Amino acid sequence: MRFEGKVAVVTGAGRGIGEAYAKGLAREGAAVVVAELDADQGERVAGEIRSAGGRAEFVPTDVSDESSTRAMGEAAREAFGGVDYLVNNAAIYGGMKIESLLKVDWNYYNRFMAVNMNGAVLCTRAVYKSMHERGGGAIVNQSSTAAWMGAGFYGIAKLALHGITHTLASELGWRNIRVNAIAPGPTDTEATRSTVDEGILQSIVSGMPLKRLGTVDDMVHACLFLLSDEASWITGHILNVDGGQVMRV
């Protein structure tokens, strides 16, 4: 129960890895704000956490909209008294367009970047004062190994998220707020399988040192570690959870 008495916001928590993050935090004692755009899925996850004996509230949230993220921060204060942890997981990924940067529809591109890149900034702005008032906290941003692979505008957004992680770690350190990121490799989720062809997935896995797809549990273990006091002297770090897909020196 590493997070008993703490409050965590998880964006994009209505399915996939975000849902697993929310439920993992709840299992270890945190009250969880399920910040999700899809009301049906958000209500479902919050309800399942409560049914399992945890505390959770669904808050409808569009991470690309400043007024929506501010309302999310206020709702967290009202429901649970404030915020200790933030997981910036929300992203356009499952079923996303895979197109050339030179040809992708410009409105789609701007919406994509507003969610996948700027959403982490807006959500952090919405909760960091509450974290500071409560003595500090921790933030985990959801990146991807695509950041190092020239993987189109998705990779660009994730690479930018690394810069955001480093900058926020520098800006928030004096407030005792740590900021790190997780870069998952290919992970067995509905979103991945709806986006990446099975043959391509198997080709990627065959070239990795640990020859299997990642699981949501692999990501949850890493996320909870980075949020916990066990990582109290770690900030500005990008943690690959990828079976050795990307090895950096």
Short mmCIF file of C-alpha atoms in Angstrom, two decimals:
data_model
loop_
_atom_site.label_atom_id
_atom_site.label_comp_id
_atom_site.label_asym_id
_atom_site.label_seq_id
_atom_site.Cartn_x
_atom_site.Cartn_y
_atom_site.Cartn_z
CA MET A 1 0.00 0.00 0.00
CA ARG A 2 2.61 2.51 -1.13
CA PHE A 3 0.02 5.16 -1.97
CA GLU A 4 -2.38 5.02 0.96
CA GLY A 5 -3.77 8.46 1.67
CA LYS A 6 -2.58 9.80 -1.67
CA VAL A 7 -4.53 11.07 -4.68
CA ALA A 8 -3.63 10.25 -8.28
CA VAL A 9 -4.94 11.59 -11.58
CA VAL A 10 -4.62 9.25 -14.57
CA THR A 11 -5.54 10.67 -17.97
CA GLY A 12 -6.86 8.42 -20.69
CA ALA A 13 -7.76 5.91 -17.98
CA GLY A 14 -10.83 4.51 -19.72
CA ARG A 15 -9.05 1.58 -21.38
CA GLY A 16 -5.73 -0.10 -22.07
CA ILE A 17 -2.60 0.90 -20.20
CA GLY A 18 -4.30 3.93 -18.63
CA GLU A 19 -6.99 1.74 -17.10
CA ALA A 20 -4.28 -0.55 -15.74
CA TYR A 21 -2.43 2.41 -14.22
CA ALA A 22 -5.59 3.62 -12.50
CA LYS A 23 -6.43 0.21 -11.09
CA GLY A 24 -2.84 -0.43 -10.04
CA LEU A 25 -2.73 2.82 -8.07
CA ALA A 26 -6.07 2.05 -6.46
CA ARG A 27 -4.90 -1.40 -5.41
CA GLU A 28 -2.03 0.23 -3.54
CA GLY A 29 -4.27 2.66 -1.68
CA ALA A 30 -4.53 5.77 -3.84
CA ALA A 31 -7.77 7.58 -4.51
CA VAL A 32 -7.92 7.87 -8.29
CA VAL A 33 -9.33 10.50 -10.61
CA VAL A 34 -10.19 8.75 -13.87
CA ALA A 35 -9.66 11.65 -16.29
CA GLU A 36 -11.17 10.38 -19.53
CA LEU A 37 -12.92 11.81 -22.59
CA ASP A 38 -15.13 8.73 -23.14
CA ALA A 39 -17.79 8.99 -20.43
CA ASP A 40 -18.99 5.38 -20.68
CA GLN A 41 -15.48 3.95 -20.34
CA GLY A 42 -14.49 6.41 -17.63
CA GLU A 43 -17.55 5.63 -15.53
CA ARG A 44 -16.94 1.91 -16.02
CA VAL A 45 -13.35 2.06 -14.76
CA ALA A 46 -14.21 4.26 -11.78
CA GLY A 47 -17.11 1.97 -10.91
CA GLU A 48 -14.93 -1.14 -11.09
CA ILE A 49 -12.36 0.44 -8.79
CA ARG A 50 -15.07 1.29 -6.26
CA SER A 51 -16.56 -2.20 -6.55
CA ALA A 52 -13.14 -3.62 -5.68
CA GLY A 53 -13.05 -1.52 -2.51
CA GLY A 54 -11.06 1.44 -3.82
CA ARG A 55 -11.86 5.12 -4.18
CA ALA A 56 -12.30 6.65 -7.60
CA GLU A 57 -14.15 9.40 -9.43
CA PHE A 58 -14.64 9.81 -13.14
CA VAL A 59 -14.00 13.33 -14.40
CA PRO A 60 -14.70 14.04 -18.08
CA THR A 61 -11.47 15.51 -19.46
CA ASP A 62 -10.23 16.68 -22.83
CA VAL A 63 -6.50 17.02 -22.22
CA SER A 64 -6.10 19.31 -25.22
CA ASP A 65 -8.48 21.92 -23.76
CA GLU A 66 -7.23 24.27 -21.05
CA SER A 67 -10.64 24.90 -19.49
CA SER A 68 -11.30 21.15 -19.34
CA THR A 69 -7.98 20.38 -17.64
CA ARG A 70 -8.49 23.19 -15.15
CA ALA A 71 -11.92 21.79 -14.33
CA MET A 72 -10.30 18.38 -13.85
CA GLY A 73 -7.86 19.82 -11.30
CA GLU A 74 -10.68 21.55 -9.45
CA ALA A 75 -12.77 18.37 -9.46
CA ALA A 76 -9.86 16.44 -7.94
CA ARG A 77 -9.61 18.99 -5.12
CA GLU A 78 -13.34 18.83 -4.50
CA ALA A 79 -13.50 15.03 -4.52
CA PHE A 80 -10.33 14.16 -2.63
CA GLY A 81 -8.73 17.35 -1.29
CA GLY A 82 -5.96 17.72 -3.87
CA VAL A 83 -3.50 15.83 -6.04
CA ASP A 84 -0.24 14.02 -5.26
CA TYR A 85 0.42 12.15 -8.52
CA LEU A 86 -0.30 12.67 -12.20
CA VAL A 87 0.03 10.13 -14.99
CA ASN A 88 -0.13 11.83 -18.39
CA ASN A 89 -1.26 8.80 -20.36
CA ALA A 90 -3.96 10.17 -22.69
CA ALA A 91 -3.07 10.01 -26.37
CA ILE A 92 -4.43 9.46 -29.84
CA TYR A 93 -2.96 6.07 -30.70
CA GLY A 94 -5.38 3.23 -31.36
CA GLY A 95 -6.58 3.53 -34.94
CA MET A 96 -4.51 6.66 -35.57
CA LYS A 97 -3.67 7.73 -39.10
CA ILE A 98 -0.31 6.53 -40.35
CA GLU A 99 0.58 9.05 -43.01
CA SER A 100 3.49 11.09 -44.25
CA LEU A 101 4.26 14.25 -42.34
CA LEU A 102 4.17 15.98 -45.72
CA LYS A 103 0.63 14.83 -46.56
CA VAL A 104 -1.32 14.31 -43.35
CA ASP A 105 -4.40 16.52 -43.01
CA TRP A 106 -3.30 19.64 -41.16
CA ASN A 107 -6.34 19.81 -38.88
CA TYR A 108 -5.79 16.18 -37.87
CA TYR A 109 -2.10 16.87 -37.24
CA ASN A 110 -2.87 19.84 -34.99
CA ARG A 111 -5.48 17.90 -33.03
CA PHE A 112 -3.04 15.00 -32.70
CA MET A 113 -0.30 17.23 -31.31
CA ALA A 114 -2.73 19.06 -29.03
CA VAL A 115 -3.56 15.74 -27.36
CA ASN A 116 -0.31 13.78 -27.58
CA MET A 117 2.10 16.62 -26.83
CA ASN A 118 0.39 19.64 -25.27
CA GLY A 119 -1.97 17.59 -23.11
CA ALA A 120 0.84 16.72 -20.69
CA VAL A 121 1.63 20.41 -20.25
CA LEU A 122 -1.97 21.46 -19.68
CA CYS A 123 -2.66 18.68 -17.18
CA THR A 124 0.52 19.48 -15.27
CA ARG A 125 -0.45 23.16 -15.13
CA ALA A 126 -3.83 22.11 -13.73
CA VAL A 127 -2.45 20.17 -10.74
CA TYR A 128 1.09 21.27 -9.86
CA LYS A 129 0.00 23.93 -7.34
CA SER A 130 -2.05 21.34 -5.48
CA MET A 131 0.95 18.99 -5.43
CA HIS A 132 3.13 21.75 -4.02
CA GLU A 133 0.57 22.60 -1.32
CA ARG A 134 0.55 18.94 -0.25
CA GLY A 135 4.33 18.80 0.10
CA GLY A 136 5.30 17.63 -3.37
CA GLY A 137 4.46 14.79 -5.68
CA ALA A 138 5.38 12.96 -8.85
CA ILE A 139 4.41 12.96 -12.51
CA VAL A 140 4.87 10.20 -15.09
CA ASN A 141 4.49 10.99 -18.79
CA GLN A 142 3.68 8.22 -21.24
CA SER A 143 6.19 8.25 -24.09
CA SER A 144 7.17 5.49 -26.55
CA THR A 145 10.24 3.95 -28.13
CA ALA A 146 8.81 5.50 -31.33
CA ALA A 147 10.49 8.70 -30.14
CA TRP A 148 13.86 7.36 -31.35
CA MET A 149 12.67 5.70 -34.55
CA GLY A 150 11.65 8.46 -36.92
CA ALA A 151 8.10 7.15 -36.56
CA GLY A 152 6.21 10.00 -38.19
CA PHE A 153 4.24 12.59 -36.25
CA TYR A 154 3.56 10.04 -33.49
CA GLY A 155 7.30 9.73 -32.89
CA ILE A 156 7.70 13.52 -33.06
CA ALA A 157 5.07 13.98 -30.35
CA LYS A 158 6.79 11.44 -28.11
CA LEU A 159 10.23 12.95 -28.68
CA ALA A 160 8.79 16.35 -27.77
CA LEU A 161 7.35 14.76 -24.63
CA HIS A 162 10.91 13.92 -23.57
CA GLY A 163 11.80 17.60 -23.79
CA ILE A 164 8.67 18.46 -21.83
CA THR A 165 9.65 15.91 -19.18
CA HIS A 166 13.13 17.39 -18.82
CA THR A 167 11.88 20.97 -18.71
CA LEU A 168 9.15 20.27 -16.16
CA ALA A 169 11.60 18.29 -14.01
CA SER A 170 13.84 21.37 -13.93
CA GLU A 171 10.99 23.80 -13.28
CA LEU A 172 9.21 21.77 -10.59
CA GLY A 173 12.12 20.26 -8.67
CA TRP A 174 12.23 23.07 -6.11
CA ARG A 175 8.58 22.31 -5.35
CA ASN A 176 9.56 18.69 -4.56
CA ILE A 177 7.73 17.47 -7.64
CA ARG A 178 9.52 14.81 -9.68
CA VAL A 179 8.81 14.36 -13.40
CA ASN A 180 9.77 11.23 -15.33
CA ALA A 181 8.56 9.34 -18.39
CA ILE A 182 8.06 5.74 -19.46
CA ALA A 183 8.86 4.74 -23.05
CA PRO A 184 7.04 1.47 -23.75
CA GLY A 185 8.09 -0.79 -26.56
CA PRO A 186 5.48 -2.80 -28.51
CA THR A 187 2.83 -3.70 -25.96
CA ASP A 188 -0.01 -6.17 -26.28
CA THR A 189 -3.06 -3.91 -26.15
CA GLU A 190 -6.16 -3.51 -28.27
CA ALA A 191 -4.82 -0.13 -29.42
CA THR A 192 -1.55 -1.62 -30.64
CA ARG A 193 -3.24 -4.46 -32.49
CA SER A 194 -5.66 -2.04 -34.17
CA THR A 195 -2.79 0.14 -35.34
CA VAL A 196 0.12 -2.17 -36.18
CA ASP A 197 -0.17 -5.13 -38.54
CA GLU A 198 0.43 -8.51 -36.89
CA GLY A 199 3.25 -9.34 -39.28
CA ILE A 200 5.03 -6.10 -38.47
CA LEU A 201 4.60 -6.74 -34.75
CA GLN A 202 6.14 -10.18 -35.02
CA SER A 203 9.01 -8.83 -37.08
CA ILE A 204 9.73 -6.22 -34.41
CA VAL A 205 9.58 -8.78 -31.59
CA SER A 206 11.90 -11.18 -33.42
CA GLY A 207 14.62 -8.53 -33.45
CA MET A 208 14.39 -7.73 -29.73
CA PRO A 209 16.61 -9.31 -27.04
CA LEU A 210 13.52 -10.28 -25.01
CA LYS A 211 11.32 -11.78 -27.67
CA ARG A 212 7.81 -11.03 -26.53
CA LEU A 213 5.35 -8.18 -26.55
CA GLY A 214 5.16 -6.09 -23.42
CA THR A 215 2.14 -6.38 -21.15
CA VAL A 216 0.16 -3.74 -19.33
CA ASP A 217 1.56 -5.16 -16.08
CA ASP A 218 5.10 -4.42 -17.29
CA MET A 219 4.08 -0.76 -17.63
CA VAL A 220 2.21 -0.64 -14.34
CA HIS A 221 5.18 -1.92 -12.34
CA ALA A 222 7.43 0.75 -13.87
CA CYS A 223 4.91 3.55 -13.41
CA LEU A 224 4.20 2.77 -9.77
CA PHE A 225 7.93 2.61 -9.05
CA LEU A 226 8.54 6.04 -10.58
CA LEU A 227 5.64 7.55 -8.63
CA SER A 228 6.67 5.95 -5.34
CA ASP A 229 9.11 7.11 -2.68
CA GLU A 230 11.40 4.31 -3.86
CA ALA A 231 12.24 6.66 -6.75
CA SER A 232 12.57 9.75 -4.57
CA TRP A 233 15.91 10.80 -6.14
CA ILE A 234 14.94 10.14 -9.74
CA THR A 235 13.68 12.97 -11.93
CA GLY A 236 14.03 13.96 -15.57
CA HIS A 237 14.50 10.31 -16.53
CA ILE A 238 13.08 8.47 -19.56
CA LEU A 239 12.68 4.81 -18.59
CA ASN A 240 12.50 2.35 -21.48
CA VAL A 241 10.19 -0.58 -20.76
CA ASP A 242 10.73 -2.31 -24.07
CA GLY A 243 12.42 -5.71 -23.90
CA GLY A 244 15.66 -4.14 -25.09
CA GLN A 245 14.17 -2.76 -28.30
CA VAL A 246 16.09 0.51 -27.91
CA MET A 247 19.47 0.53 -26.17
CA ARG A 248 20.83 4.00 -25.46
CA VAL A 249 24.33 4.94 -24.34
#
